[in-house]
CSV table of C-alpha atoms in Angstrom, one decimal:
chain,number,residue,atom,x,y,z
A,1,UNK,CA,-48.7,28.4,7.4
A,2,UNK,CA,-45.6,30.3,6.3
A,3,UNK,CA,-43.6,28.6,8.6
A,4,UNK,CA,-44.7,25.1,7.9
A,5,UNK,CA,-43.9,25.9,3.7
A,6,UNK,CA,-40.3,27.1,4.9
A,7,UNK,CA,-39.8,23.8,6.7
A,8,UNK,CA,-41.2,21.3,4.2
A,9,UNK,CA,-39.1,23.2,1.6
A,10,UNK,CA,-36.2,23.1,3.6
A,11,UNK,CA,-36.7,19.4,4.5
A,12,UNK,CA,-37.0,18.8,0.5
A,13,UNK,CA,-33.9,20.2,-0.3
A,14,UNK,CA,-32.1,18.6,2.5
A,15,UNK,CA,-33.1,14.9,1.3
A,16,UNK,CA,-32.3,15.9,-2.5
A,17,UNK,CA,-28.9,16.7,-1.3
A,18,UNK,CA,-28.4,14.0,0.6
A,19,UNK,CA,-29.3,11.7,-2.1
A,20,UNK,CA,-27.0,13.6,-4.6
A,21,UNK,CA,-23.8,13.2,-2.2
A,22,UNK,CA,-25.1,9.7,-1.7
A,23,UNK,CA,-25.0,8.8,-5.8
A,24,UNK,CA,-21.4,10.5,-6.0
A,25,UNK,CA,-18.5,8.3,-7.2
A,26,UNK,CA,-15.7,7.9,-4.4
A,27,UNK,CA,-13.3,10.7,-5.1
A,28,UNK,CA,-10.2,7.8,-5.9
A,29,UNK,CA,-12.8,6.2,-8.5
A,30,UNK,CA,-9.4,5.6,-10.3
A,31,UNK,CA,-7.9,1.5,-10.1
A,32,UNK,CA,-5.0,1.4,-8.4
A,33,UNK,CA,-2.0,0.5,-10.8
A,34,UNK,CA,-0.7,-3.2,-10.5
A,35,UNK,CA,3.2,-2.9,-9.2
A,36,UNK,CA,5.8,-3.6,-11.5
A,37,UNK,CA,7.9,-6.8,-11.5
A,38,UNK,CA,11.4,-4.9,-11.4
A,39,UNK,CA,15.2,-5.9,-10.7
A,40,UNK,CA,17.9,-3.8,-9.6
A,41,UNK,CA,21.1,-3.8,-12.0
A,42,UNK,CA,23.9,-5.7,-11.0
A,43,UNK,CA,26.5,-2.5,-12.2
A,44,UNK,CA,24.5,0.8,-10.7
A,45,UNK,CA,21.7,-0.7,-8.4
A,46,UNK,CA,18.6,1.5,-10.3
A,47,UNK,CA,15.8,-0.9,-10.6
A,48,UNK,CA,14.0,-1.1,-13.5
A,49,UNK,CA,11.0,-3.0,-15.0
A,50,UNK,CA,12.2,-7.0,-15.4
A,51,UNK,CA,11.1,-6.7,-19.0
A,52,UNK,CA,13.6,-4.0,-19.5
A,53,UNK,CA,16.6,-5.5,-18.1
A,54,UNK,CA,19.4,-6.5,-20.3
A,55,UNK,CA,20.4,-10.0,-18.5
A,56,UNK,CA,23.9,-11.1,-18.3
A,57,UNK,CA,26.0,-14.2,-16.8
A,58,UNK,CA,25.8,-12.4,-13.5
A,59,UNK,CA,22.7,-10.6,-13.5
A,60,UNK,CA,20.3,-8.1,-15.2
A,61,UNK,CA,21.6,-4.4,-16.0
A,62,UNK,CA,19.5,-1.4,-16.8
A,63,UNK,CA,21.4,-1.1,-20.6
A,64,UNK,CA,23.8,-2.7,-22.8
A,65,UNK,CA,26.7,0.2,-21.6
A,66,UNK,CA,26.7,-1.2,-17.5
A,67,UNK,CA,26.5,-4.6,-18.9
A,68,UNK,CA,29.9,-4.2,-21.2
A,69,UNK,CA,31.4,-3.0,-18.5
A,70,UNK,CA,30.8,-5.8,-15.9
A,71,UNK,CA,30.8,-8.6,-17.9
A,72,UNK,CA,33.6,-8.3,-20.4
């Protein structure tokens, strides 16, 4: 009788934990980012988010400094 109160105890906590893993949210619950649109300036080649860029006659620079000095 013992033996059969171990076991049906045993099997009851066995399906409760399986259940419980079961209703766990995936460990990378988190969205994955959306990639940035980005463009590489024309002076130093660091790219940098499109919306960023300074854009010049002959491309887009990552500041107002690289683009004095390319584009006089």
């Amino acid at each position: 009788m013992l033996i059969l109160l171990v076991v049906l105890v045993g099997v009851w906590f066995w399906r409760n934990r399986a259940s419980a893993i079961s209703q766990r949210p995936p460990a990378s619950s988190d969205p994955t980012p959306m990639p940035l649109d980005t463009v590489a300036c024309s002076r130093c080649h660091v790219h940098i988010p499109r919306a960023e860029a300074i854009q010049g006659q002959h491309g887009s620079y990552c500041g107002q400094e690289h683009l004095d000095q390319s584009e006089p």
